[in-house]
Coordinates of N, CA and C in Angstrom, one line a residue:
X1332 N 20.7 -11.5 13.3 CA 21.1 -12.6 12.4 C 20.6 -12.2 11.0
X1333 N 21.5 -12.0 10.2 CA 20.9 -12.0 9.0 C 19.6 -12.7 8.3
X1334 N 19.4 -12.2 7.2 CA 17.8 -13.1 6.4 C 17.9 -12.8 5.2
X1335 N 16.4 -13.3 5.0 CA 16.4 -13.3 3.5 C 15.6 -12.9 3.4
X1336 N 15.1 -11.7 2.2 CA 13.5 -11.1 1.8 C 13.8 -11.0 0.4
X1337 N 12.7 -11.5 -0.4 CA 12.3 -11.0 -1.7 C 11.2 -9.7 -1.9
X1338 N 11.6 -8.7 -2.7 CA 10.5 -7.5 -2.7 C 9.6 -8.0 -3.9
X1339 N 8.4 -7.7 -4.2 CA 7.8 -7.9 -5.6 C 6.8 -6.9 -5.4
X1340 N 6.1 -7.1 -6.4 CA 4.9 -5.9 -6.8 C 3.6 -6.6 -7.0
X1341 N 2.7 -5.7 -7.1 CA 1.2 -6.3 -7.1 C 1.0 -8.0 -6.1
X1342 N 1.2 -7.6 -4.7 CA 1.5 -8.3 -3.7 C 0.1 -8.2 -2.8
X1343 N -0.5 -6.8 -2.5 CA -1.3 -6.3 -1.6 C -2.4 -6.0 -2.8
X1344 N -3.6 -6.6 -2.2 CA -4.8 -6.4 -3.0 C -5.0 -4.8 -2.8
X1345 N -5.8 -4.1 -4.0 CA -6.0 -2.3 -3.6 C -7.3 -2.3 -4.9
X1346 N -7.9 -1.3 -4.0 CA -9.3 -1.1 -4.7 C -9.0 1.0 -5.1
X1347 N -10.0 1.2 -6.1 CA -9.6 2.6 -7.5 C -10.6 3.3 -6.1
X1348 N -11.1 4.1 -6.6 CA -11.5 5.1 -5.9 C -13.0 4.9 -6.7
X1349 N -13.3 4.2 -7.5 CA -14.8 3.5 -8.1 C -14.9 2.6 -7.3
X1350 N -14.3 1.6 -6.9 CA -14.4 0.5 -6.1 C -14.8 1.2 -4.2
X1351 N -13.6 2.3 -3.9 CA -14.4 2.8 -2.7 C -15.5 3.9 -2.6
X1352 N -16.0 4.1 -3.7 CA -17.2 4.9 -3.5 C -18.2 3.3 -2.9
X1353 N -18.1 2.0 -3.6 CA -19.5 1.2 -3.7 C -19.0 0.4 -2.3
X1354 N -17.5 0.0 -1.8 CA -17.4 -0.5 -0.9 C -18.5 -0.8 0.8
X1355 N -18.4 0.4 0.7 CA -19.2 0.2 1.8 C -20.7 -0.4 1.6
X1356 N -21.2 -0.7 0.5 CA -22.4 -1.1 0.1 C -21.5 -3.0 0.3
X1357 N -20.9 -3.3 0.0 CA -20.2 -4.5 -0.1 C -19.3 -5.2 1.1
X1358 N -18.9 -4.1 1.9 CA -17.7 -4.8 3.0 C -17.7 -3.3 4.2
X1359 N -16.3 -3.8 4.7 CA -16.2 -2.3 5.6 C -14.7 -1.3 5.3
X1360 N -15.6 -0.5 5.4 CA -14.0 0.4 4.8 C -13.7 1.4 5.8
X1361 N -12.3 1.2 5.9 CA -11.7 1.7 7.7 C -11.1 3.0 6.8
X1362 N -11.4 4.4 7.7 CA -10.6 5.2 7.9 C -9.6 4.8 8.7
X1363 N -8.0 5.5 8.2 CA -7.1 5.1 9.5 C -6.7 6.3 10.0
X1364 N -7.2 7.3 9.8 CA -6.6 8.8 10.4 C -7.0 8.7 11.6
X1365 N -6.7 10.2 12.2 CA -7.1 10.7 13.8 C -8.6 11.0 13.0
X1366 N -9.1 10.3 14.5 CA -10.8 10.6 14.6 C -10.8 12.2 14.2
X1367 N -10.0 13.6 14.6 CA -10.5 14.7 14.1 C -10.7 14.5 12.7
X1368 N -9.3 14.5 12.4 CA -10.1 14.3 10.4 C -11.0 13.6 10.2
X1369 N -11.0 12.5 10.8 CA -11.9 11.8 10.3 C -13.9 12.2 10.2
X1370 N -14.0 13.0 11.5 CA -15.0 14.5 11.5 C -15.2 15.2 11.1
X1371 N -14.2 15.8 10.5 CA -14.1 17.0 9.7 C -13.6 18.3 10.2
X1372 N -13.3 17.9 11.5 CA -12.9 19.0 12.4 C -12.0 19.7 11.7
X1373 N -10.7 18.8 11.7 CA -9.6 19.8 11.3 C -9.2 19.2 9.6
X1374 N -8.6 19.5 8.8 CA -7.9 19.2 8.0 C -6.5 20.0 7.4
X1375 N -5.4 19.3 7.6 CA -4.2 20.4 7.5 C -3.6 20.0 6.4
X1376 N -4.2 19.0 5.4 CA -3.5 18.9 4.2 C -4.1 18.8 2.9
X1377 N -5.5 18.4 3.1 CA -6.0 18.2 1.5 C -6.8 19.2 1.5
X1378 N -7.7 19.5 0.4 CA -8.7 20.8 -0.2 C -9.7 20.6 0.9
X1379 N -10.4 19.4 1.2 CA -11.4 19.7 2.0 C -11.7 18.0 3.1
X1380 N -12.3 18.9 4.6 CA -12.1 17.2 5.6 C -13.4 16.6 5.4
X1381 N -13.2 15.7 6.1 CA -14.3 14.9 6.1 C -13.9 13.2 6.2
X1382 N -15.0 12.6 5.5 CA -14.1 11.3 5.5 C -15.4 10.2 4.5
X1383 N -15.1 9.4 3.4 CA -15.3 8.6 2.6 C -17.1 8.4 3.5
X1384 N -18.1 8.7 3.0 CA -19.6 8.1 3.5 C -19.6 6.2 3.1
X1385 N -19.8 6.1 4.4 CA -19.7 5.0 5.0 C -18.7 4.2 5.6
X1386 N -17.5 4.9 5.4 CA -16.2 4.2 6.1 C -16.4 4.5 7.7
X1387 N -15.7 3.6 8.5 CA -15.6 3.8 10.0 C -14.3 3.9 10.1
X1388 N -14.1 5.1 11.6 CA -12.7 5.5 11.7 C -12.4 4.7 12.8
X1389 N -11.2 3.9 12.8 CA -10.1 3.4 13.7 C -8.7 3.7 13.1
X1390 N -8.2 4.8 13.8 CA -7.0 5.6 14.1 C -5.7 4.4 13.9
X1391 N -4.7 4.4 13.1 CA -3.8 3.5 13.5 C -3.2 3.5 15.0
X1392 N -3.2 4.8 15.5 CA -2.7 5.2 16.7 C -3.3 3.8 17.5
X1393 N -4.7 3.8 17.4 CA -5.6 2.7 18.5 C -5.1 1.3 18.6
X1394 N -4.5 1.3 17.4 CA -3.5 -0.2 17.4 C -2.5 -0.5 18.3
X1395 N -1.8 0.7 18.9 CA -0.6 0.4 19.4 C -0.5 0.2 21.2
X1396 N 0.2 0.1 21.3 CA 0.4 0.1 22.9 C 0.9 1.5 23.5
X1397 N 1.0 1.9 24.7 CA 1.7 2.8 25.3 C 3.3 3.1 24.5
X1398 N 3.6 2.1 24.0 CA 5.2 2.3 24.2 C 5.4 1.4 22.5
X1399 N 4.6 1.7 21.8 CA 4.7 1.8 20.4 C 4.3 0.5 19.4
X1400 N 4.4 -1.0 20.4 CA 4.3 -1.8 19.7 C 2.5 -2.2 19.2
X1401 N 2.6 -2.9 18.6 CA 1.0 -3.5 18.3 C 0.7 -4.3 19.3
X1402 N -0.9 -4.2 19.6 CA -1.5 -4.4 20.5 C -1.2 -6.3 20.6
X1403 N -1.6 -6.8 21.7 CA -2.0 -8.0 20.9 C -2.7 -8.6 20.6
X1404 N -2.8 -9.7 19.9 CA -4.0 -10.0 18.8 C -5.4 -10.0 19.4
X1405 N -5.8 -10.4 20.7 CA -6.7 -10.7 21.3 C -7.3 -9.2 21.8
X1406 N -6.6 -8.5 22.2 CA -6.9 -7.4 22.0 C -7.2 -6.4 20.5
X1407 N -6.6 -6.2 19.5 CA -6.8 -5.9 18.1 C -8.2 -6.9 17.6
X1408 N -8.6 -8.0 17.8 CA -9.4 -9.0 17.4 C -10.6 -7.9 18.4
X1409 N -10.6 -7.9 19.5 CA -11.9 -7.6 20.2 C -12.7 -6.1 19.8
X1410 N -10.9 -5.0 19.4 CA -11.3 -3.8 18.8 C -11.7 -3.0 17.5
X1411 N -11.4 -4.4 16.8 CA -12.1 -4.3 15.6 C -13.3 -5.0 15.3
X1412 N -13.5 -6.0 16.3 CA -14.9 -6.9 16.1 C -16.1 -5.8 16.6
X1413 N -15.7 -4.8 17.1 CA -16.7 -3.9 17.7 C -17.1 -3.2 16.3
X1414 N -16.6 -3.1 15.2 CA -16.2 -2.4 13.6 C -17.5 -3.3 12.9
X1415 N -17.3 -4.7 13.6 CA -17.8 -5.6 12.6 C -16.4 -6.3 11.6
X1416 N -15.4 -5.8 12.0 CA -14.3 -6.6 11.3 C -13.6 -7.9 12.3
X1417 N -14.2 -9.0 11.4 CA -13.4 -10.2 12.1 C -13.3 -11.5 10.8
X1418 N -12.3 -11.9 11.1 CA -12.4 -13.1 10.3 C -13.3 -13.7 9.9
X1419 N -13.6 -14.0 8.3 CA -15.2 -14.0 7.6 C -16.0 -13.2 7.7
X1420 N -15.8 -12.1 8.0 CA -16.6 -11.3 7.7 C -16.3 -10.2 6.5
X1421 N -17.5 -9.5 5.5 CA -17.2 -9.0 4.9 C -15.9 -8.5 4.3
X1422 N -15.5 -8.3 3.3 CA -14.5 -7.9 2.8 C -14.1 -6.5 3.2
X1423 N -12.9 -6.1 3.9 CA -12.2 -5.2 4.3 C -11.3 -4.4 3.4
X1424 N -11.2 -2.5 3.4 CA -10.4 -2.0 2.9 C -9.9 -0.9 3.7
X1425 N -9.0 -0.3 3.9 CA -8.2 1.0 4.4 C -8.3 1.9 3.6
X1426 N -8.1 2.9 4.2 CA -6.9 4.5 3.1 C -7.1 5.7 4.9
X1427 N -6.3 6.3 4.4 CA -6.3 7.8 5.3 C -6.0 8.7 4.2
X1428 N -4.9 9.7 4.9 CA -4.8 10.6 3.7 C -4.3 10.6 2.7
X1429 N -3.2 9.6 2.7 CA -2.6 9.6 1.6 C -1.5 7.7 1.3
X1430 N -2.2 7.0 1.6 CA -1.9 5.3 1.5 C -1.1 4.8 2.5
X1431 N -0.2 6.0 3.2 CA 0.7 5.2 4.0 C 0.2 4.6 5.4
X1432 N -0.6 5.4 6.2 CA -0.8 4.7 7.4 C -2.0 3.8 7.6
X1433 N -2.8 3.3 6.0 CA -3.6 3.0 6.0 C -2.9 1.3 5.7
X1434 N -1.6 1.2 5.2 CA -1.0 0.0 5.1 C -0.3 -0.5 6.4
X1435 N 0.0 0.3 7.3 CA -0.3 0.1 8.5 C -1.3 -0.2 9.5
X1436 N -2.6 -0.1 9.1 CA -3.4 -0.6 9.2 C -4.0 -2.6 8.9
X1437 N -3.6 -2.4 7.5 CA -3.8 -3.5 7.0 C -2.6 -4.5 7.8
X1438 N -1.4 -4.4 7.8 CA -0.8 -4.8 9.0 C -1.5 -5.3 9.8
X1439 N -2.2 -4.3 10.7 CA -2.3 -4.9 12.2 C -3.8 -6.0 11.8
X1440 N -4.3 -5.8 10.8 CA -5.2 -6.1 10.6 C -4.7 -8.2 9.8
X1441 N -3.7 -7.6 9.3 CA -3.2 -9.4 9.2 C -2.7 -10.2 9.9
X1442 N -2.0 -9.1 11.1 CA -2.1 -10.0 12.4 C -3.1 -10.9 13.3
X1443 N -4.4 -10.4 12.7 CA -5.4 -11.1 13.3 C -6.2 -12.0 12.3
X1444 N -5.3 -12.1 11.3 CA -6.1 -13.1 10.1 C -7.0 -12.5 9.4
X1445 N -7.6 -10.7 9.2 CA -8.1 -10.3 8.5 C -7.1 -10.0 7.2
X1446 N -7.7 -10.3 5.8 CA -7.0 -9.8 4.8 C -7.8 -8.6 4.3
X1447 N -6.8 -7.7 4.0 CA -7.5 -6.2 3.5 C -7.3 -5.7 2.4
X1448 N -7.9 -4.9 1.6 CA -7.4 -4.3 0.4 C -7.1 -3.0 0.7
X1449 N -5.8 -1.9 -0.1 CA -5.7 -0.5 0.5 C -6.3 0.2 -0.5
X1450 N -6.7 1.1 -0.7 CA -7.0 1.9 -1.7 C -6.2 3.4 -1.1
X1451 N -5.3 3.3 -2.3 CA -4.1 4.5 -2.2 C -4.2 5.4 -2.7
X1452 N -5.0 5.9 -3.6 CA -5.4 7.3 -3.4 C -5.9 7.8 -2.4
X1453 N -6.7 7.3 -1.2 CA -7.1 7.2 -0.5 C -7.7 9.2 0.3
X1454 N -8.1 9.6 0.9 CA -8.8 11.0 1.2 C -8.2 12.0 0.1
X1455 N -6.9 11.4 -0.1 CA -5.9 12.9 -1.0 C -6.9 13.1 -2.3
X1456 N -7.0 12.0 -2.6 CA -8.1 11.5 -3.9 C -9.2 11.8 -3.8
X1457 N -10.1 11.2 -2.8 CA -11.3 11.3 -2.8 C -11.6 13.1 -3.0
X1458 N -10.8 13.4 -1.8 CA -11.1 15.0 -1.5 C -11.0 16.2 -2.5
X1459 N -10.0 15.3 -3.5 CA -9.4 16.4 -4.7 C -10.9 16.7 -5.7
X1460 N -12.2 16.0 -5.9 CA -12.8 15.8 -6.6 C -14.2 16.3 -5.6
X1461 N -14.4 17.6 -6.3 CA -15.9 17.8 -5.6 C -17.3 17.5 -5.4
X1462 N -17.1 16.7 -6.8 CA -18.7 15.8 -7.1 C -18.6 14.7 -6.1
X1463 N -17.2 14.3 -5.5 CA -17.6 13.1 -4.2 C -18.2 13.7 -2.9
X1464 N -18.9 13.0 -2.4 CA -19.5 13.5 -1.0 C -18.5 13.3 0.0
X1465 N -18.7 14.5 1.0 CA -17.8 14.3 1.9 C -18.8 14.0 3.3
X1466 N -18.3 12.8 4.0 CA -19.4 12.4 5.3 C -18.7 13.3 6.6
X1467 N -19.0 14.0 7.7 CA -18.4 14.7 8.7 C -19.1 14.2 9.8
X1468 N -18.5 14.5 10.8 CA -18.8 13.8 12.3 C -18.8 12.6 12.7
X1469 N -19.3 11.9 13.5 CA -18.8 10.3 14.6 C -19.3 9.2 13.2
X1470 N -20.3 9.6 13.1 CA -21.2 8.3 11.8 C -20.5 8.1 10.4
X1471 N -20.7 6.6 10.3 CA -20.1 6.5 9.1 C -21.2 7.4 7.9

């Protein structure tokens, strides 16, 4: 059945790459990559791996079901409240490597009444810049 959508701009809140250095002092900031990058194990695309010190990794992958769709809420609610992300709680932000699957994040993340901000430079950025610290392994 047909519909109706309006597109517009400056829609989705997003934080600079100054705002996610101090984030984690302020809220929680989700990696959305695969847990390896998020380690530092592998990295196949930017200068160097790792992952933002103090962000926690939940994989967009973790969101989905077997068979592609988003979990549902009661489940996404219980596997992020393990994060510390749940409604009223601190302020929430995304990124992976490069903004896209981090707005997929924020997605599943509004499905449960969390609102998030993306920060879209997001590893491509952080990583391009050597004076940032890179955090590696399980710990934020």
């Amino acid at each position: 059945m047909p519909g109706t959508a309006a597109a517009s701009w400056d829609q989705m809140p997003v934080i600079d790459i100054e705002e996610a250095a101090a984030f984690p002092a302020r809220g929680i900031l989700l990696d959305s990559r695969a847990a390896e990058r998020y380690r530092g194990e592998v990295e196949p695309i930017d200068p160097r791996a790792g992952h933002i010190p103090g962000a926690h990794n939940r994989p967009t992958t973790a969101n989905l079901t077997a068979d592609g769709h988003l979990l549902a809420p009661e489940d996404l609610t219980a596997a992020l409240a393990e994060l510390g992300v749940e409604s009223g709680a601190p302020e929430v932000a995304a990124y992976c490597g490069s903004g896209v699957t981090a707005a997929h994040q924020i997605l599943a993340l509004e499905t449960i009444g969390v609102h998030a901000a993306l920060f879209p430079g997001s590893w491509s950025q952080w990583s391009s810049d050597p004076a940032r610290p890179a955090g590696t392994g399980e710990q934020p």
